[in-house]
Coordinates of C-alpha atoms in Angstrom, one line a residue:
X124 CA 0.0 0.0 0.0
X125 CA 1.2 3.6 -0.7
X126 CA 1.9 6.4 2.2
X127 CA -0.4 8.8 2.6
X128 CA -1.0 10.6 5.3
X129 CA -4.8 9.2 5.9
X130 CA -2.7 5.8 6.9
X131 CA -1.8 4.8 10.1
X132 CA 0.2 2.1 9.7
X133 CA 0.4 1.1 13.6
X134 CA -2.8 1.3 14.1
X135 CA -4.1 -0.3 11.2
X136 CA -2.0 -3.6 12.2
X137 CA -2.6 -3.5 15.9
X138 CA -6.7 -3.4 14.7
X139 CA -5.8 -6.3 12.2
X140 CA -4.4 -8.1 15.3
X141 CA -7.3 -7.4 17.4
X142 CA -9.5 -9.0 15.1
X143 CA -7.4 -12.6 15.2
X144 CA -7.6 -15.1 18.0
X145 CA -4.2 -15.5 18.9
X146 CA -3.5 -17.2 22.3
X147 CA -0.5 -15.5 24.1
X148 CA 1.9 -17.2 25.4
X149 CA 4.3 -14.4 25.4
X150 CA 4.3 -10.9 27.9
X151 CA 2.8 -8.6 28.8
X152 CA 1.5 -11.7 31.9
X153 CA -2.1 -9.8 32.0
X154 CA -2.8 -11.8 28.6
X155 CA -5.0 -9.0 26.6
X156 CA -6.7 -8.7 30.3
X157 CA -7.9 -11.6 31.3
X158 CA -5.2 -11.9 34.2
X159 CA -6.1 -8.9 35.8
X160 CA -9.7 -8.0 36.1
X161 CA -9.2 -4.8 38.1
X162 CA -6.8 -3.5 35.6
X163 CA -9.1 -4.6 32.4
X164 CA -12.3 -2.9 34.0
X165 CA -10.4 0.6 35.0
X166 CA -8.6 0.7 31.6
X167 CA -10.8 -1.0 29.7
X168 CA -11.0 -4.4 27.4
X169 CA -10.0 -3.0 24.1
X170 CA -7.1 -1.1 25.4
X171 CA -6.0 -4.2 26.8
X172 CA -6.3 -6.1 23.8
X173 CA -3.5 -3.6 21.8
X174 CA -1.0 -3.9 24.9
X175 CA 1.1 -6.4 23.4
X176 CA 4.7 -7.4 22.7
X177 CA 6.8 -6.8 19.6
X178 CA 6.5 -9.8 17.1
X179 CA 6.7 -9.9 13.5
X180 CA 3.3 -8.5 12.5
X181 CA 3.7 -5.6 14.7
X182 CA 7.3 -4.5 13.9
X183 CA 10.0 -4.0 16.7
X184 CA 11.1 -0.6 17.9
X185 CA 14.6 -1.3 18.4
X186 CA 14.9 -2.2 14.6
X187 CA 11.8 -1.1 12.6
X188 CA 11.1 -2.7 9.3
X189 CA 7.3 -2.7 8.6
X190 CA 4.5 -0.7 9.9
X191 CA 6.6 0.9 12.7
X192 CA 9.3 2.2 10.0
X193 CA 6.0 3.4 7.6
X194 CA 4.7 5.3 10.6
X195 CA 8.3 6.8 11.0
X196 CA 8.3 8.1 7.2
X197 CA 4.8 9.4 7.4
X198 CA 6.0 11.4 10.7
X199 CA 9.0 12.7 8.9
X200 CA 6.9 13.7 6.4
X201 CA 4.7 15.4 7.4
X202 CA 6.7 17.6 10.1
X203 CA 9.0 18.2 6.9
X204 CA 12.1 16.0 8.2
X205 CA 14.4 13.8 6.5
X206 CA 13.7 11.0 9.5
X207 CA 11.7 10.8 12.3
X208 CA 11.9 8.4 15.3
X209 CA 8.9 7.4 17.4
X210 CA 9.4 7.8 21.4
X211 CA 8.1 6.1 24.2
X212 CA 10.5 7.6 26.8
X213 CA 8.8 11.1 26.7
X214 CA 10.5 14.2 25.4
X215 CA 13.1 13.9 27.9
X216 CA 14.2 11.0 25.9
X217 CA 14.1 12.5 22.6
X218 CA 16.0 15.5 24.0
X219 CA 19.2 12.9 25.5
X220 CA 19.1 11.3 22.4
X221 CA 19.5 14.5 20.0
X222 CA 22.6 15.9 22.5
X223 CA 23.9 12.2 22.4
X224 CA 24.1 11.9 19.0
X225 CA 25.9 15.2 18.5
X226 CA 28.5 15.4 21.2
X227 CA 30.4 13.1 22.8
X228 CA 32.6 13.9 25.9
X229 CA 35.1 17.1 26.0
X230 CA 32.8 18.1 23.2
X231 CA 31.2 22.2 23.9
X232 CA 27.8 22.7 22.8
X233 CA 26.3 26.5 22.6
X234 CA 22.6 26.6 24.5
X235 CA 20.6 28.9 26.9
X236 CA 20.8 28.1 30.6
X237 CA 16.8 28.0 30.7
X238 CA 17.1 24.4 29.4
X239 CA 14.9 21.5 30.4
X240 CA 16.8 19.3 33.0
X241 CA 16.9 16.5 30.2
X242 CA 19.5 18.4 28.0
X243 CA 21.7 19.6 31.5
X244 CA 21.3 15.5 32.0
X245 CA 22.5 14.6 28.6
X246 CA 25.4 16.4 29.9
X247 CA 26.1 14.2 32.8
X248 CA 25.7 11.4 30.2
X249 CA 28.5 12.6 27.3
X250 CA 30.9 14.5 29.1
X251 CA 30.0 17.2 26.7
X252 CA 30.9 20.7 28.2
X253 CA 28.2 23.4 28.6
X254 CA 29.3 27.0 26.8
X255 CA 25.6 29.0 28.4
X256 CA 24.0 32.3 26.7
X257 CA 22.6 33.4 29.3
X258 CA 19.6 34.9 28.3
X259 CA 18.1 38.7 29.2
X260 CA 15.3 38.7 31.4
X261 CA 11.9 40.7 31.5
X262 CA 12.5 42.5 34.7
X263 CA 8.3 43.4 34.8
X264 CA 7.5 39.6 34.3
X265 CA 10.7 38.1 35.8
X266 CA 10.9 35.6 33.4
X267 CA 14.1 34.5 30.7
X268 CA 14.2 35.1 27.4
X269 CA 15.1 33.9 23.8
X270 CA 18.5 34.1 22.8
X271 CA 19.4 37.2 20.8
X272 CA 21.5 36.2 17.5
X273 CA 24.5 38.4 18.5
X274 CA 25.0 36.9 21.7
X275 CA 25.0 33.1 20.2
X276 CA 27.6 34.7 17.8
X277 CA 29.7 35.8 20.0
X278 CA 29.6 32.2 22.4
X279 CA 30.6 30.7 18.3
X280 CA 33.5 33.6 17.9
X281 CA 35.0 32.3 21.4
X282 CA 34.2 28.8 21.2
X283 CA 35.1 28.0 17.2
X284 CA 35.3 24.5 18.3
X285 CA 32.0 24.0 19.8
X286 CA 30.0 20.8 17.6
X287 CA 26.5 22.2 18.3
X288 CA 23.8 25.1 19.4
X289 CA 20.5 23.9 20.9
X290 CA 17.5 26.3 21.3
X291 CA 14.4 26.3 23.0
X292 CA 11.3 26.5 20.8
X293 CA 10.0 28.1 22.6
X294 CA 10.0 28.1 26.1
X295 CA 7.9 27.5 28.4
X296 CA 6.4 30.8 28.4
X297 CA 6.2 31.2 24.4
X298 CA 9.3 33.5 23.8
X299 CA 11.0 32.6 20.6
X300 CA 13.7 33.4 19.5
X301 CA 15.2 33.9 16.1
X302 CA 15.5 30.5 15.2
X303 CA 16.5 30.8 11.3
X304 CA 19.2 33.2 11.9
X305 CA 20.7 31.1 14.4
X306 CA 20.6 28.3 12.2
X307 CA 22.1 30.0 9.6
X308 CA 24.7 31.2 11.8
X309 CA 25.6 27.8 13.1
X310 CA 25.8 26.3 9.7
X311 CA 28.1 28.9 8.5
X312 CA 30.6 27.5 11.9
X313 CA 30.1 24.0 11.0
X314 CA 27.8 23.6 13.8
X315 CA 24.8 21.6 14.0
X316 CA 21.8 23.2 15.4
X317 CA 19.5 21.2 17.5
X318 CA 15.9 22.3 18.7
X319 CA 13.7 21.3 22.3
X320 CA 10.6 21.6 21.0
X321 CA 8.8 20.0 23.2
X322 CA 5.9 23.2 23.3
X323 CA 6.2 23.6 19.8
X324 CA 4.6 20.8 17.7
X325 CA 1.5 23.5 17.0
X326 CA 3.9 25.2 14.7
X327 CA 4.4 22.5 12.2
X328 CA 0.6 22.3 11.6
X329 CA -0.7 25.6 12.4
X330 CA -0.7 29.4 10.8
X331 CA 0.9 32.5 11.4
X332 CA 2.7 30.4 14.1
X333 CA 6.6 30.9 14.7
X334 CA 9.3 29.0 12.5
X335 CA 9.0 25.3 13.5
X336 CA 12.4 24.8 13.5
X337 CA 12.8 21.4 10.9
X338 CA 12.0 23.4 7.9
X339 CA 14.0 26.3 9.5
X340 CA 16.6 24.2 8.5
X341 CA 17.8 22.8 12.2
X342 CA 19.4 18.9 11.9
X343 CA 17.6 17.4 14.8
X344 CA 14.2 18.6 17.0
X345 CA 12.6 17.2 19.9
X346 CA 8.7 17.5 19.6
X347 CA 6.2 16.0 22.5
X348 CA 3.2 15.2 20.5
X349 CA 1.5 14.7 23.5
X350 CA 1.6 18.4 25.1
X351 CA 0.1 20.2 22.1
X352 CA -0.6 17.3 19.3
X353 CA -3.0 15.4 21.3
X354 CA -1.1 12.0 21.6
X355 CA -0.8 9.9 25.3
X356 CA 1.6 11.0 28.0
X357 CA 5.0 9.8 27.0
X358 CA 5.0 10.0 23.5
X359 CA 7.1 12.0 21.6
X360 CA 8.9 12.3 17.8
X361 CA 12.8 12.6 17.7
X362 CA 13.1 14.3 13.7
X363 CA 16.4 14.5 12.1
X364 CA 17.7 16.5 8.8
X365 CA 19.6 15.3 5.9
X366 CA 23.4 16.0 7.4
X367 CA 22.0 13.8 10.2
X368 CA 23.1 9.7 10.2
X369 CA 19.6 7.8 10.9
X370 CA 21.7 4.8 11.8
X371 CA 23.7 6.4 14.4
X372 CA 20.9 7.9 15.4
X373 CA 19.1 4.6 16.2
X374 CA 22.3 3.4 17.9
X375 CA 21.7 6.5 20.2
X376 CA 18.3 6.1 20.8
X377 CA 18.8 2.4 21.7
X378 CA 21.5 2.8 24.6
X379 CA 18.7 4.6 26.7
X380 CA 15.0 3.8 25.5
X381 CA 13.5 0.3 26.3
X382 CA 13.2 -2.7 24.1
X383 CA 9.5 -3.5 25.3
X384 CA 8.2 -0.1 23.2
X385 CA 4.3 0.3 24.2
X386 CA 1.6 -0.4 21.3
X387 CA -0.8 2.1 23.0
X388 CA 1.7 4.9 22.8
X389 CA 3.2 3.8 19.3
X390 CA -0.4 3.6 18.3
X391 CA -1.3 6.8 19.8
X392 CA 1.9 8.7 17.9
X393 CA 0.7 7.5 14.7
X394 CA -3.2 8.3 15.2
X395 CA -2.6 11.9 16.3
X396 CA 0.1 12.3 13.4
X397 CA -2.6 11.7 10.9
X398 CA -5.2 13.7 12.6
X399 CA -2.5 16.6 13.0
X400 CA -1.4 15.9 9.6
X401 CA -4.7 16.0 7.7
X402 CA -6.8 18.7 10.2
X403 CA -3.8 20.7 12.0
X404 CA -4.8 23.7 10.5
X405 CA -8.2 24.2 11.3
X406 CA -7.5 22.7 14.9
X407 CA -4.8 25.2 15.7
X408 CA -6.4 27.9 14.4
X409 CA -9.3 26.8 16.9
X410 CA -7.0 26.7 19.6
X411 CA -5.5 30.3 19.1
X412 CA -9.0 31.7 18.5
X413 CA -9.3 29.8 22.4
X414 CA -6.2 31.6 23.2
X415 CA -6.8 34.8 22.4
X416 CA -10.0 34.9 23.7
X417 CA -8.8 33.7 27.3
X418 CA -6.5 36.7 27.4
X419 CA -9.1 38.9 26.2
X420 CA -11.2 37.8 29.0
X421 CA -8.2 37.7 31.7
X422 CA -7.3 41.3 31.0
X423 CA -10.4 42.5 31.3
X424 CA -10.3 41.3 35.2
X425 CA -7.7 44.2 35.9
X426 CA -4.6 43.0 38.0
X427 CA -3.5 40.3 36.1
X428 CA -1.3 40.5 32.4
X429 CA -2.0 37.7 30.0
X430 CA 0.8 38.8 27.7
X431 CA 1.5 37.9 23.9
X432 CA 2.9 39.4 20.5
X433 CA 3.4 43.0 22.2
X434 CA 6.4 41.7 23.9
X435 CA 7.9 41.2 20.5
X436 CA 11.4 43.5 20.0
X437 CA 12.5 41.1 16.7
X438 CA 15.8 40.3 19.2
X439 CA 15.2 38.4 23.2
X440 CA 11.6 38.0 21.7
X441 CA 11.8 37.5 18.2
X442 CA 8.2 36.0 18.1
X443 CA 5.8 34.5 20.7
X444 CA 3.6 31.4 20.4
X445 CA 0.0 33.3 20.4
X446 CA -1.3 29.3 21.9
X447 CA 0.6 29.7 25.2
X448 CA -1.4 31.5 28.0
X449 CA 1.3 32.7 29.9
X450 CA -0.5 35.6 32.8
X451 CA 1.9 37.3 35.3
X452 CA -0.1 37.5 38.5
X453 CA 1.9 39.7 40.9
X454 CA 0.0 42.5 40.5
X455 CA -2.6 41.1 42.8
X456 CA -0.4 40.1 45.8
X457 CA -0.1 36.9 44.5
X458 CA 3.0 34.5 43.7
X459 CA 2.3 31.9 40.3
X460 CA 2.6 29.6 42.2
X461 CA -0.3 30.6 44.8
X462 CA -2.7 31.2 42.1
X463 CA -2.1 27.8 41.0
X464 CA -3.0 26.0 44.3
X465 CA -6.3 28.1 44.6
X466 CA -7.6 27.3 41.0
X467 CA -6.8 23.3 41.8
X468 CA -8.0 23.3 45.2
X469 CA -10.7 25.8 45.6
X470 CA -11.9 25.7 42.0
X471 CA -11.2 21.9 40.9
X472 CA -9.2 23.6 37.9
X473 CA -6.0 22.2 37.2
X474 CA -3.3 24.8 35.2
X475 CA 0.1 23.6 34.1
X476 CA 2.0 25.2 36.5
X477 CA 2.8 28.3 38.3
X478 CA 6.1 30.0 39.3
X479 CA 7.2 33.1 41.3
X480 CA 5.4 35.4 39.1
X481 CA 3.5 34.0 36.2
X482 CA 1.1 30.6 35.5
X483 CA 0.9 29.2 32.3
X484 CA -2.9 27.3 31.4
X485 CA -2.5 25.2 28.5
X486 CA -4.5 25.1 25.9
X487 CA -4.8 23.2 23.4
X488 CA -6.5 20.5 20.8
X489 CA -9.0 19.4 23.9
X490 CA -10.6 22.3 25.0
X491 CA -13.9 24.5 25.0
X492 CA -15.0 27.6 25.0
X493 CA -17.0 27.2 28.6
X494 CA -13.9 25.8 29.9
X495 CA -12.0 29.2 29.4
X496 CA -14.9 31.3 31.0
X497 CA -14.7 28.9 33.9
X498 CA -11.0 29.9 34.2
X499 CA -11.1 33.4 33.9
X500 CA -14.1 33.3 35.9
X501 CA -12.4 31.8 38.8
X502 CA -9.3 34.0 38.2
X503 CA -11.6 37.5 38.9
X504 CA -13.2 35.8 41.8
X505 CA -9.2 34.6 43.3
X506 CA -8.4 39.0 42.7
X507 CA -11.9 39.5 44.7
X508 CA -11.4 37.6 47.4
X509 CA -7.4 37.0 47.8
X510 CA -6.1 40.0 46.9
X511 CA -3.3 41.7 49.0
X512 CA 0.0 44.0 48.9
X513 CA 3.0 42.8 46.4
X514 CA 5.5 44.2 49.2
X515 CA 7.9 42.0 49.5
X516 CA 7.1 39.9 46.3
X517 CA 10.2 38.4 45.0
X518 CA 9.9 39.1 41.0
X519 CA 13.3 37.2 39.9
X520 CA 12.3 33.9 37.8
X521 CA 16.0 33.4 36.6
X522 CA 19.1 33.6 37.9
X523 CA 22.1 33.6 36.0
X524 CA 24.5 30.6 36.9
X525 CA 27.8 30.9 37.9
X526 CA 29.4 27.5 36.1
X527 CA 32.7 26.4 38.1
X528 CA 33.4 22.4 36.2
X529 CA 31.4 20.6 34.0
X530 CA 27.9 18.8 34.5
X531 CA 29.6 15.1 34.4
X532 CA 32.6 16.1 36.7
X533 CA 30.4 17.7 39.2
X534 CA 28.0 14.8 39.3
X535 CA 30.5 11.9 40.1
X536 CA 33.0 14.1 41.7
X537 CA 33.6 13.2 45.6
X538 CA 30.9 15.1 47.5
X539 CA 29.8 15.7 50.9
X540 CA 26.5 16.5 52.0
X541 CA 25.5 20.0 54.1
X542 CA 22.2 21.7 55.2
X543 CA 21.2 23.8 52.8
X544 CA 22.0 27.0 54.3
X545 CA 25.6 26.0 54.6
X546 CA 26.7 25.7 51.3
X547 CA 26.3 29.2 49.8
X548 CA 29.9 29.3 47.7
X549 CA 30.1 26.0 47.5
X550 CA 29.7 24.1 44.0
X551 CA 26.2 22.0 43.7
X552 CA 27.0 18.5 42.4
X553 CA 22.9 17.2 41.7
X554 CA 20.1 19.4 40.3
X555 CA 17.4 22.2 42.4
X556 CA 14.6 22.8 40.4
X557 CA 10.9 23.7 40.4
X558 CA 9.1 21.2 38.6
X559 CA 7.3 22.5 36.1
X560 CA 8.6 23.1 34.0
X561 CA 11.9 21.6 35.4
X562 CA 14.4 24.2 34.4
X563 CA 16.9 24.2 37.1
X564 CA 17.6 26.6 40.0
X565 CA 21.0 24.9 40.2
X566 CA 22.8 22.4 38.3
X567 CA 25.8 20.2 38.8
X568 CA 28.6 22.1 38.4
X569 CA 27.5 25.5 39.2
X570 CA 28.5 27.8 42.2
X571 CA 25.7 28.0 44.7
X572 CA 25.0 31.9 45.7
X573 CA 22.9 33.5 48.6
X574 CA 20.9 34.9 45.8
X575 CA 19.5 31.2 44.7
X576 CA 19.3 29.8 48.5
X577 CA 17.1 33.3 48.8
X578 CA 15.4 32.1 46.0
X579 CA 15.2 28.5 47.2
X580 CA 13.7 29.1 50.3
X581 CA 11.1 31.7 49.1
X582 CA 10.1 29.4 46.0
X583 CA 9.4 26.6 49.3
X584 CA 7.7 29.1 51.2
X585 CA 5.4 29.8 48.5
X586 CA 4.5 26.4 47.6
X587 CA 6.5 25.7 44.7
X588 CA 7.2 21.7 44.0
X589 CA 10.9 20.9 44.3
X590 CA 12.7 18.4 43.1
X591 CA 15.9 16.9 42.2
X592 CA 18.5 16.6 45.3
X593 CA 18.9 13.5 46.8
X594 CA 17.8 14.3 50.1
X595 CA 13.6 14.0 49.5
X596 CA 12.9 17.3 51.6
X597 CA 15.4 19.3 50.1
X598 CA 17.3 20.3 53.6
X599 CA 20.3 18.6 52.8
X600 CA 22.4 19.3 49.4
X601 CA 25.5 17.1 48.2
X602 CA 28.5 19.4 47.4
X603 CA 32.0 19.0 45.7
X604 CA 34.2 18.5 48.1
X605 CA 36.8 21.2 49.0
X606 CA 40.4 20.7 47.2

């Protein structure tokens, strides 16, 4: 049969399968079910019927051949790749596999310190040796920024040997930054130019949305198809360019992600693909319509800012992604992070996250136009009611690092463990972050300063979910031991 994009090759055998009475004797040991009745009647009969294990019929994920390696060209296809590679370890994954595949250890690679934690771990991975832009910072919204074009140059003029530049697009937030330039500016050095996009698999599919960054030209781009494309949890694409080896690429992928690949997230990539593929337009255009319409109504409360395009200065903000409802809440007395445990716990409204200053709703392929008056509902009626003074608000989202050895040194170095309080000018050796979005506070390697324990403790008083040292309550922090 030819590739199209109204296949899906996954999903079309796993049906095929469905139909036939096999009897397993293989795993998974629930057999389609029948081994677990709890499970089967809180998941359902037909979802347990496609969790299966690879065999010939279904392809194998370690080594596609057949429908899995159809799905994979219909995916690069349509998100306008060379190849594509189906992921079951999240984004997280796909992101370690890009840096994998581009550096190996002593390499330098060129990126923004407002990185997910999965490229800082990629780090820890490959030995590779962090050169940061650090990027400029709203000082109203206290959040960071794209990087601006000139600054990347300069990190290529002093680091001529550096293999790669990764960029976020776009962050968390929306900022984007100019994307084709840097790309252009990489290539020029030799560099390969790799892309999280783990919030930006709208901009393949929809209009007027930023440069998704594959037909910018980038070589490799991470893309979670289940944040904005619709697919399950975990899911994700790893695409790759023409100066990209798909081979080695595989061989990256298959030190770290599993050899037992799930059917219902496989099956899940390749159904949204061809529902993104043949109706992303009109769905996107839905969900900016949604979009602009919640910050229409969120503005009108007074107090809070549900920002978009005006922040654009064609540099830091080259463009913003009009889908993200990013709203800086300080102006009512109240941290991000506040906000977000009122809507969830007073309102039954769960948001993607909140921070010092801002909270992010996301909204996407799933949701209504009642859902985003109940929201901005509840928001006026949290100004009315919980509404106090901003004096003493702290209004500083990012902090920039002070980098003393690299990630994989500082990780398996000899360390020592101290309260917390202690270790101000000491250098960190495991990861402090708020998760979301799971950029880090600290990372291994960097210089701890009284600014970030100030920022530590107030992001804990507040309510902010911490993560990432070994010690689970985050009193204790392991440290490089003095020379």
């Amino acid at each position: 049969m030819s590739l199209t994009q109204e296949r899906a090759p996954i999903y079309e055998a796993l049906e095929k399968f469905r139909k036939m009475r096999v009897v397993p004797f293989d795993v998974p040991g629930h057999k389609r079910g029948k081994g677990n009745r709890e499970l089967r009647d809180f998941l359902g009969e037909r979802c347990l019927s496609i969790d299966v294990n690879s065999m010939k019929p279904l392809d194998n994920l370690c080594h596609p051949v057949s429908v899995i390696k159809e799905a994979e060209e219909l995916a690069a296809s349509a998100f306008g790749a060379a190849h594509a590679f189906l992921m079951v370890g999240g984004t997280t994954s796909a992101v370690q596999s890009m840096v994998l595949t581009a550096c190996k250890r002593g390499d330098k690679i060129i990126l923004p310190r407002n990185v997910h934690r999965s490229v800082i771990n990629a780090l820890v991975l490959c030995g590779a040796v962090p050169v940061y832009v650090n990027p400029d910072v709203d000082r109203r919204l206290g959040i960071a920024l794209g990087m601006k074009v000139p600054q990347v140059e300069q990190a290529i003029e002093e680091n001529p040997d550096a293999v790669a530049v990764l960029v976020n697009n776009p962050t968390y937030y929306g900022i984007c930054s100019d994307i084709t330039s840097i790309i252009e500016l990489a290539h020029r050095h030799n560099m390969l130019v790799l892309a999280d996009e783990a919030h930006g698999t709208h901009f393949y599919f929809g209009e007027n949305m930023p440069p998704a960054a594959m037909r910018a030209g980038a070589d490799m781009a991470a893309v979670s198809m289940h944040k904005s494309g619709g697919s399950l949890t975990q899911s994700s694409l790893l695409l790759s360019g023409e100066n990209v080896n798909p081979g080695y690429v595989h061989q990256i992928i298959n030190l770290t992600q599993t050899t037992s690949g799930s059917y219902l997230l496989l099956s899940s990539l390749d159904i949204s693909r061809r529902n993104l593929a043949m109706n992303g337009r009109e769905i996107f255009r839905h969900v900016a319509e949604l979009a602009g319409y919640a910050r229409d109504e969120i503005n009108r409360i007074g107090g809070y800012y549900a920002y978009s395009r005006e922040l654009i200065n064609g540099d830091s903000i080259f463009d913003f992604d009009v889908t993200k409802l990013s709203v800086y809440t300080l102006d009512i007395g109240l941290a991000g992070i506040e906000v977000y445990d009122i809507l969830r716990d007073d309102y039954d409204i769960q948001i993607e996250f909140g921070d010092i200053g801002n909270i992010l709703a996301y909204i996407s392929i799933g949701d209504r136009k009642q859902d985003i008056e109940r929201l901005a509902s509840a928001l006026a009626e949290i100004k009315r009611l919980c509404r106090k003074s901003r004096n003493g608000m702290m209004t500083q989202e990012y902090i920039n690092p002070q980098v003393a050895v690299s990630p994989q040194e500082a990780f398996y170095a000899p360390k020592e463990q101290l309260p917390i309080e202690k270790t101000a000018g000491r250098v960190c050796s495991e990861f402090v972050m708020c998760y979301p979005p799971g950029i880090p506070i600290l990372a291994p390697g960097e210089r701890i300063t009284q600014e970030i324990l100030e920022y530590i403790s107030y992001a804990r008083e507040k309510g902010c979910q911490l993560t990432g040292p070994e010690d689970p309550k985050i009193r204790l922090l392991n440290v490089l031991e003095p020379v």
